[in-house]
PDB file of C-alpha atoms in Angstrom:
ATOM      1  CA  UNK M  23       1.039 -12.061  -5.860  1.00  0.00           C
ATOM      2  CA  UNK M  24       3.723  -8.727  -6.521  1.00  0.00           C
ATOM      3  CA  UNK M  25       4.024  -6.914  -9.346  1.00  0.00           C
ATOM      4  CA  UNK M  26       7.086  -4.026  -9.168  1.00  0.00           C
ATOM      5  CA  UNK M  27       9.961  -4.665  -7.757  1.00  0.00           C
ATOM      6  CA  UNK M  28      12.012  -2.280  -5.863  1.00  0.00           C
ATOM      7  CA  UNK M  29      15.941  -1.808  -6.779  1.00  0.00           C
ATOM      8  CA  UNK M  30      17.566  -1.625  -4.394  1.00  0.00           C
ATOM      9  CA  UNK M  31      16.359  -2.989  -1.149  1.00  0.00           C
ATOM     10  CA  UNK M  32      18.163  -0.570   0.918  1.00  0.00           C
ATOM     11  CA  UNK M  33      19.782   2.644  -0.484  1.00  0.00           C
ATOM     12  CA  UNK M  34      22.002   4.946   2.516  1.00  0.00           C
ATOM     13  CA  UNK M  35      23.405   8.399   1.210  1.00  0.00           C
ATOM     14  CA  UNK M  36      24.093  12.022   2.796  1.00  0.00           C
ATOM     15  CA  UNK M  37      21.897  14.843   3.359  1.00  0.00           C
ATOM     16  CA  UNK M  38      21.866  16.838  -0.142  1.00  0.00           C
ATOM     17  CA  UNK M  39      22.881  14.056  -2.310  1.00  0.00           C
ATOM     18  CA  UNK M  40      20.094  12.706  -4.854  1.00  0.00           C
ATOM     19  CA  UNK M  41      18.554   9.188  -4.282  1.00  0.00           C
ATOM     20  CA  UNK M  42      17.271   7.012  -7.396  1.00  0.00           C
ATOM     21  CA  UNK M  43      15.192   3.735  -6.937  1.00  0.00           C
ATOM     22  CA  UNK M  44      13.593   1.878  -9.450  1.00  0.00           C
ATOM     23  CA  UNK M  45      11.203  -0.239 -10.021  1.00  0.00           C
ATOM     24  CA  UNK M  46      10.127  -2.815 -12.406  1.00  0.00           C
ATOM     25  CA  UNK M  47       6.835  -5.051 -13.370  1.00  0.00           C
ATOM     26  CA  UNK M  48       5.655  -7.559 -15.399  1.00  0.00           C
ATOM     27  CA  UNK M  49       2.284  -7.249 -16.702  1.00  0.00           C
ATOM     28  CA  UNK M  50       0.723  -3.811 -18.949  1.00  0.00           C
ATOM     29  CA  UNK M  51      -0.512  -1.399 -16.606  1.00  0.00           C
ATOM     30  CA  UNK M  52      -2.411   1.640 -16.517  1.00  0.00           C
ATOM     31  CA  UNK M  53      -0.691   4.007 -14.511  1.00  0.00           C
ATOM     32  CA  UNK M  54       2.249   3.417 -11.611  1.00  0.00           C
ATOM     33  CA  UNK M  55       2.251   5.178  -8.021  1.00  0.00           C
ATOM     34  CA  UNK M  56       5.058   5.531  -5.799  1.00  0.00           C
ATOM     35  CA  UNK M  57       3.941   5.377  -2.025  1.00  0.00           C
ATOM     36  CA  UNK M  58       6.495   6.559   0.743  1.00  0.00           C
ATOM     37  CA  UNK M  59       6.091   4.843   4.498  1.00  0.00           C
ATOM     38  CA  UNK M  60       7.483   6.274   7.552  1.00  0.00           C
ATOM     39  CA  UNK M  61       8.133   3.449  10.085  1.00  0.00           C
ATOM     40  CA  UNK M  62       5.155   1.949  11.725  1.00  0.00           C
ATOM     41  CA  UNK M  63       3.064   4.179   9.375  1.00  0.00           C
ATOM     42  CA  UNK M  64       0.457   3.952   6.779  1.00  0.00           C
ATOM     43  CA  UNK M  65       1.419   4.579   3.213  1.00  0.00           C
ATOM     44  CA  UNK M  66       1.619   8.544   1.383  1.00  0.00           C
ATOM     45  CA  UNK M  67       0.501   8.784  -1.657  1.00  0.00           C
ATOM     46  CA  UNK M  68       3.877  10.604  -3.741  1.00  0.00           C
ATOM     47  CA  UNK M  69       2.900  11.107  -7.187  1.00  0.00           C
ATOM     48  CA  UNK M  70       0.693   8.721 -10.235  1.00  0.00           C
ATOM     49  CA  UNK M  71       2.308   8.251 -13.665  1.00  0.00           C
ATOM     50  CA  UNK M  72       0.018   7.136 -16.362  1.00  0.00           C
ATOM     51  CA  UNK M  73       0.947   4.910 -19.197  1.00  0.00           C
ATOM     52  CA  UNK M  74       1.232   7.518 -21.703  1.00  0.00           C
ATOM     53  CA  UNK M  75       3.528   9.411 -19.963  1.00  0.00           C
ATOM     54  CA  UNK M  76       7.210   9.004 -19.702  1.00  0.00           C
ATOM     55  CA  UNK M  77       8.133  11.737 -16.833  1.00  0.00           C
ATOM     56  CA  UNK M  78       6.431  13.658 -14.052  1.00  0.00           C
ATOM     57  CA  UNK M  79       7.941  16.310 -11.601  1.00  0.00           C
ATOM     58  CA  UNK M  80       6.311  17.356  -8.468  1.00  0.00           C
ATOM     59  CA  UNK M  81       8.703  19.618  -6.061  1.00  0.00           C
ATOM     60  CA  UNK M  82      11.715  17.200  -5.675  1.00  0.00           C
ATOM     61  CA  UNK M  83      10.337  14.250  -6.799  1.00  0.00           C
ATOM     62  CA  UNK M  84      11.433  13.298 -10.496  1.00  0.00           C
ATOM     63  CA  UNK M  85       9.492  10.079 -11.951  1.00  0.00           C
ATOM     64  CA  UNK M  86       9.784   8.389 -15.304  1.00  0.00           C
ATOM     65  CA  UNK M  87       8.333   5.970 -16.808  1.00  0.00           C
ATOM     66  CA  UNK M  88       9.635   3.143 -19.635  1.00  0.00           C
ATOM     67  CA  UNK M  89       6.286   0.716 -20.749  1.00  0.00           C
ATOM     68  CA  UNK M  90       9.047  -0.843 -22.901  1.00  0.00           C
ATOM     69  CA  UNK M  91      11.258  -1.815 -20.696  1.00  0.00           C
ATOM     70  CA  UNK M  92       8.472  -2.212 -18.217  1.00  0.00           C
ATOM     71  CA  UNK M  93      10.269   0.242 -15.144  1.00  0.00           C
ATOM     72  CA  UNK M  94      10.040   3.443 -13.490  1.00  0.00           C
ATOM     73  CA  UNK M  95      12.721   5.296 -11.104  1.00  0.00           C
ATOM     74  CA  UNK M  96      11.933   7.821  -8.553  1.00  0.00           C
ATOM     75  CA  UNK M  97      14.629  10.618  -8.339  1.00  0.00           C
ATOM     76  CA  UNK M  98      14.499  12.998  -4.810  1.00  0.00           C
ATOM     77  CA  UNK M  99      16.693  15.951  -5.290  1.00  0.00           C
ATOM     78  CA  UNK M 100      18.599  17.034  -2.385  1.00  0.00           C
ATOM     79  CA  UNK M 101      17.010  14.292  -0.098  1.00  0.00           C
ATOM     80  CA  UNK M 102      16.993  15.505   4.071  1.00  0.00           C
ATOM     81  CA  UNK M 103      17.076  13.328   6.861  1.00  0.00           C
ATOM     82  CA  UNK M 104      13.055  13.690   7.068  1.00  0.00           C
ATOM     83  CA  UNK M 105      12.981  11.825   3.653  1.00  0.00           C
ATOM     84  CA  UNK M 106      14.063   8.789   5.082  1.00  0.00           C
ATOM     85  CA  UNK M 107      11.311   5.823   4.826  1.00  0.00           C
ATOM     86  CA  UNK M 108      10.471   3.124   3.022  1.00  0.00           C
ATOM     87  CA  UNK M 109       9.315   3.420  -0.727  1.00  0.00           C
ATOM     88  CA  UNK M 110       7.049   1.563  -2.426  1.00  0.00           C
ATOM     89  CA  UNK M 111       5.995   1.336  -6.136  1.00  0.00           C
ATOM     90  CA  UNK M 112       2.115   0.641  -7.192  1.00  0.00           C
ATOM     91  CA  UNK M 113       0.558  -0.847 -10.315  1.00  0.00           C
ATOM     92  CA  UNK M 114      -2.380  -1.733 -11.725  1.00  0.00           C
ATOM     93  CA  UNK M 115      -3.208  -4.655 -13.239  1.00  0.00           C
ATOM     94  CA  UNK M 116      -5.751  -4.209 -16.281  1.00  0.00           C
ATOM     95  CA  UNK M 117      -4.647  -7.631 -17.561  1.00  0.00           C
ATOM     96  CA  UNK M 118      -6.261  -9.633 -14.341  1.00  0.00           C
ATOM     97  CA  UNK M 119      -9.447  -7.218 -14.956  1.00  0.00           C
ATOM     98  CA  UNK M 120      -9.708  -4.274 -14.175  1.00  0.00           C
ATOM     99  CA  UNK M 121     -10.393  -4.477 -10.710  1.00  0.00           C
ATOM    100  CA  UNK M 122     -11.087  -0.770  -9.922  1.00  0.00           C
ATOM    101  CA  UNK M 123      -8.537   1.026  -7.255  1.00  0.00           C
ATOM    102  CA  UNK M 124      -6.574  -2.604  -6.903  1.00  0.00           C
ATOM    103  CA  UNK M 125      -3.105  -2.160  -6.503  1.00  0.00           C
ATOM    104  CA  UNK M 126       0.405  -4.183  -6.370  1.00  0.00           C
ATOM    105  CA  UNK M 127       3.045  -3.430  -4.374  1.00  0.00           C
ATOM    106  CA  UNK M 128       6.567  -4.048  -4.010  1.00  0.00           C
ATOM    107  CA  UNK M 129       8.611  -5.097  -1.431  1.00  0.00           C
ATOM    108  CA  UNK M 130      10.119  -1.464  -1.387  1.00  0.00           C
ATOM    109  CA  UNK M 131      13.249   0.671  -1.305  1.00  0.00           C
ATOM    110  CA  UNK M 132      14.296   1.328   2.595  1.00  0.00           C
ATOM    111  CA  UNK M 133      15.911   4.741   2.252  1.00  0.00           C
ATOM    112  CA  UNK M 134      18.062   6.466   4.907  1.00  0.00           C
ATOM    113  CA  UNK M 135      19.504  10.143   4.702  1.00  0.00           C
ATOM    114  CA  UNK M 136      22.518  10.731   7.013  1.00  0.00           C
ATOM    115  CA  UNK M 137      22.436  14.403   7.971  1.00  0.00           C
TER     116      UNK M 137
ATOM    117  CA  UNK U  20     -10.989  15.899  10.269  1.00  0.00           C
ATOM    118  CA  UNK U  21     -10.734  14.421   7.475  1.00  0.00           C
ATOM    119  CA  UNK U  22      -9.471  10.641   7.033  1.00  0.00           C
ATOM    120  CA  UNK U  23      -9.126   6.864   7.576  1.00  0.00           C
ATOM    121  CA  UNK U  24      -8.943   5.720  11.011  1.00  0.00           C
ATOM    122  CA  UNK U  25      -7.736   2.285  12.375  1.00  0.00           C
ATOM    123  CA  UNK U  26      -7.947   1.146  15.757  1.00  0.00           C
ATOM    124  CA  UNK U  27      -6.224  -0.232  18.417  1.00  0.00           C
ATOM    125  CA  UNK U  28      -2.648   1.107  17.157  1.00  0.00           C
ATOM    126  CA  UNK U  29      -1.103  -2.342  18.880  1.00  0.00           C
ATOM    127  CA  UNK U  30      -3.419  -5.210  19.752  1.00  0.00           C
ATOM    128  CA  UNK U  31      -2.249  -8.588  21.341  1.00  0.00           C
ATOM    129  CA  UNK U  32      -3.700 -11.624  21.825  1.00  0.00           C
ATOM    130  CA  UNK U  33      -3.384 -15.207  22.460  1.00  0.00           C
ATOM    131  CA  UNK U  34      -3.567 -17.831  20.011  1.00  0.00           C
ATOM    132  CA  UNK U  35      -6.431 -19.780  19.063  1.00  0.00           C
ATOM    133  CA  UNK U  36      -9.032 -16.211  19.812  1.00  0.00           C
ATOM    134  CA  UNK U  37     -10.365 -14.620  16.743  1.00  0.00           C
ATOM    135  CA  UNK U  38      -9.952 -11.143  16.748  1.00  0.00           C
ATOM    136  CA  UNK U  39     -11.066  -7.869  15.300  1.00  0.00           C
ATOM    137  CA  UNK U  40      -9.409  -4.635  13.548  1.00  0.00           C
ATOM    138  CA  UNK U  41     -11.365  -1.910  12.766  1.00  0.00           C
ATOM    139  CA  UNK U  42     -11.257   0.696   9.752  1.00  0.00           C
ATOM    140  CA  UNK U  43     -13.468   3.643   9.857  1.00  0.00           C
ATOM    141  CA  UNK U  44     -12.916   6.361   6.572  1.00  0.00           C
ATOM    142  CA  UNK U  45     -15.249   9.645   6.670  1.00  0.00           C
ATOM    143  CA  UNK U  46     -13.721  10.548   3.275  1.00  0.00           C
ATOM    144  CA  UNK U  47     -17.177   9.133   1.159  1.00  0.00           C
ATOM    145  CA  UNK U  48     -14.966   6.392  -0.347  1.00  0.00           C
ATOM    146  CA  UNK U  49     -16.845   3.874  -2.251  1.00  0.00           C
ATOM    147  CA  UNK U  50     -13.978   1.164  -1.858  1.00  0.00           C
ATOM    148  CA  UNK U  51     -11.806   0.152   0.586  1.00  0.00           C
ATOM    149  CA  UNK U  52      -8.728  -2.073   1.306  1.00  0.00           C
ATOM    150  CA  UNK U  53      -7.285  -4.602   3.633  1.00  0.00           C
ATOM    151  CA  UNK U  54      -3.541  -5.623   3.512  1.00  0.00           C
ATOM    152  CA  UNK U  55      -1.327  -7.275   5.443  1.00  0.00           C
ATOM    153  CA  UNK U  56       2.278  -6.407   5.467  1.00  0.00           C
ATOM    154  CA  UNK U  57       4.933  -8.502   7.086  1.00  0.00           C
ATOM    155  CA  UNK U  58       8.797  -6.938   8.001  1.00  0.00           C
ATOM    156  CA  UNK U  59      11.092  -6.621   4.688  1.00  0.00           C
ATOM    157  CA  UNK U  60       7.964  -7.561   2.931  1.00  0.00           C
ATOM    158  CA  UNK U  61       5.334  -5.135   0.346  1.00  0.00           C
ATOM    159  CA  UNK U  62       1.734  -4.991   0.763  1.00  0.00           C
ATOM    160  CA  UNK U  63      -0.421  -8.505   0.371  1.00  0.00           C
ATOM    161  CA  UNK U  64      -4.259  -7.791  -0.508  1.00  0.00           C
ATOM    162  CA  UNK U  65      -6.706  -9.087   2.383  1.00  0.00           C
ATOM    163  CA  UNK U  66      -9.864  -8.179   1.567  1.00  0.00           C
ATOM    164  CA  UNK U  67     -11.257  -5.331  -1.073  1.00  0.00           C
ATOM    165  CA  UNK U  68     -14.625  -4.195  -0.820  1.00  0.00           C
ATOM    166  CA  UNK U  69     -15.799  -1.674  -4.170  1.00  0.00           C
ATOM    167  CA  UNK U  70     -19.406  -1.035  -2.512  1.00  0.00           C
ATOM    168  CA  UNK U  71     -21.728  -1.503   0.771  1.00  0.00           C
ATOM    169  CA  UNK U  72     -22.538  -5.213   1.023  1.00  0.00           C
ATOM    170  CA  UNK U  73     -19.860  -6.696  -1.400  1.00  0.00           C
ATOM    171  CA  UNK U  74     -16.408  -7.615  -1.038  1.00  0.00           C
ATOM    172  CA  UNK U  75     -14.116  -9.735  -2.904  1.00  0.00           C
ATOM    173  CA  UNK U  76     -11.125 -12.035  -1.756  1.00  0.00           C
ATOM    174  CA  UNK U  77      -7.071 -10.619  -2.322  1.00  0.00           C
ATOM    175  CA  UNK U  78      -4.456 -12.478  -2.938  1.00  0.00           C
ATOM    176  CA  UNK U  79      -4.441 -14.267   1.085  1.00  0.00           C
ATOM    177  CA  UNK U  80      -7.891 -13.926   2.489  1.00  0.00           C
ATOM    178  CA  UNK U  81      -7.513 -17.209   3.899  1.00  0.00           C
ATOM    179  CA  UNK U  82      -7.948 -17.150   7.912  1.00  0.00           C
ATOM    180  CA  UNK U  83      -9.688 -13.779   7.563  1.00  0.00           C
ATOM    181  CA  UNK U  84     -13.215 -12.053   7.028  1.00  0.00           C
ATOM    182  CA  UNK U  85     -14.686  -8.477   6.349  1.00  0.00           C
ATOM    183  CA  UNK U  86     -18.413  -6.861   6.019  1.00  0.00           C
ATOM    184  CA  UNK U  87     -18.992  -3.955   4.782  1.00  0.00           C
ATOM    185  CA  UNK U  88     -22.440  -3.307   6.428  1.00  0.00           C
ATOM    186  CA  UNK U  89     -21.816   0.979   6.283  1.00  0.00           C
ATOM    187  CA  UNK U  90     -19.934   2.886   3.477  1.00  0.00           C
ATOM    188  CA  UNK U  91     -17.242   3.926   6.394  1.00  0.00           C
ATOM    189  CA  UNK U  92     -16.900   0.647   8.306  1.00  0.00           C
ATOM    190  CA  UNK U  93     -14.820  -2.246   6.747  1.00  0.00           C
ATOM    191  CA  UNK U  94     -13.766  -4.042  10.035  1.00  0.00           C
ATOM    192  CA  UNK U  95     -11.124  -7.227   9.800  1.00  0.00           C
ATOM    193  CA  UNK U  96     -12.046  -9.937  11.046  1.00  0.00           C
ATOM    194  CA  UNK U  97      -8.178 -12.292  12.222  1.00  0.00           C
ATOM    195  CA  UNK U  98      -9.673 -15.471  13.012  1.00  0.00           C
ATOM    196  CA  UNK U  99      -8.036 -18.542  14.300  1.00  0.00           C
ATOM    197  CA  UNK U 100      -7.274 -20.502  11.231  1.00  0.00           C
ATOM    198  CA  UNK U 101      -5.070 -17.567  10.740  1.00  0.00           C
ATOM    199  CA  UNK U 102      -2.104 -19.816  10.722  1.00  0.00           C
ATOM    200  CA  UNK U 103       0.576 -16.752  11.112  1.00  0.00           C
ATOM    201  CA  UNK U 104      -1.277 -13.653  12.433  1.00  0.00           C
ATOM    202  CA  UNK U 105       1.303 -11.308  13.776  1.00  0.00           C
ATOM    203  CA  UNK U 106       2.165  -9.076  11.341  1.00  0.00           C
ATOM    204  CA  UNK U 107       1.078  -5.161  10.494  1.00  0.00           C
ATOM    205  CA  UNK U 108      -2.264  -4.153   8.831  1.00  0.00           C
ATOM    206  CA  UNK U 109      -3.196  -1.676   6.497  1.00  0.00           C
ATOM    207  CA  UNK U 110      -6.736  -0.274   5.620  1.00  0.00           C
ATOM    208  CA  UNK U 111      -7.174   1.910   2.936  1.00  0.00           C
ATOM    209  CA  UNK U 112      -9.756   3.488   0.810  1.00  0.00           C
ATOM    210  CA  UNK U 113     -10.355   4.802  -2.799  1.00  0.00           C
ATOM    211  CA  UNK U 114     -12.736   7.386  -3.736  1.00  0.00           C
ATOM    212  CA  UNK U 115     -13.932   5.253  -7.269  1.00  0.00           C
ATOM    213  CA  UNK U 116     -14.940   6.735  -9.871  1.00  0.00           C
ATOM    214  CA  UNK U 117     -11.855   6.228 -12.374  1.00  0.00           C
ATOM    215  CA  UNK U 118      -9.224   6.861  -9.512  1.00  0.00           C
ATOM    216  CA  UNK U 119      -6.260   5.223  -8.551  1.00  0.00           C
ATOM    217  CA  UNK U 120      -5.022   6.617  -5.701  1.00  0.00           C
ATOM    218  CA  UNK U 121      -5.008   4.928  -2.213  1.00  0.00           C
ATOM    219  CA  UNK U 122      -5.567   6.785   0.988  1.00  0.00           C
ATOM    220  CA  UNK U 123      -4.126   4.679   4.137  1.00  0.00           C
ATOM    221  CA  UNK U 124      -4.756   4.541   7.962  1.00  0.00           C
ATOM    222  CA  UNK U 125      -2.181   4.237  10.757  1.00  0.00           C
ATOM    223  CA  UNK U 126      -1.932   0.736  10.726  1.00  0.00           C
ATOM    224  CA  UNK U 127      -2.492  -1.968  13.299  1.00  0.00           C
ATOM    225  CA  UNK U 128       0.467  -3.792  14.517  1.00  0.00           C
ATOM    226  CA  UNK U 129      -1.164  -7.077  16.012  1.00  0.00           C
ATOM    227  CA  UNK U 130       0.644  -9.776  18.218  1.00  0.00           C
ATOM    228  CA  UNK U 131      -0.847 -12.759  18.401  1.00  0.00           C
ATOM    229  CA  UNK U 132       1.241 -15.498  21.334  1.00  0.00           C
TER     230      UNK U 132
END
């Protein structure tokens, strides 16, 4: 069953603009991760934020986590055409007996960045 | 090169045939996973394995089988009992020992007609 739900389902912006995607989840978590998937490819890990962290940065990526609202956001600043991809959030679920490494993925946000 | 390989990239089969998808990793990771992805959908877990000779069902295991005879290999068989086998299949691995990041292969697109 899916744990996270991304919003919006699709996002279309111009190069240079910022892109913000949101993820909501249902249970308590130890951490939340964001992954990127180019069309027809495997997923690539972008960033992990732990439940005791509120914000994390990696290059042009900024992730926030609000455990009280069970939500996270991924901000991509100064977007480029090469950022066009699907972005997924993934969480663990310690309430279901922490099976080490098992993740629950949302349906993803399809980001299109126009040159 | 270290990583996860899946072969083939595209696979076509006739309905009623079993088919095995390959997944190999040379990352020395303990845990391996198989996911199914349908258009516009997230990833759904089929099977996972935390150690050699052990594996557990995920959320959609019916119609699938796996084996884990070697640490580096985790093949997935899509049997004729799987009612809607056409999908994109992704294999992933994880180092274990408290690590949460998963490393994905390039995927196999299976089409059954």
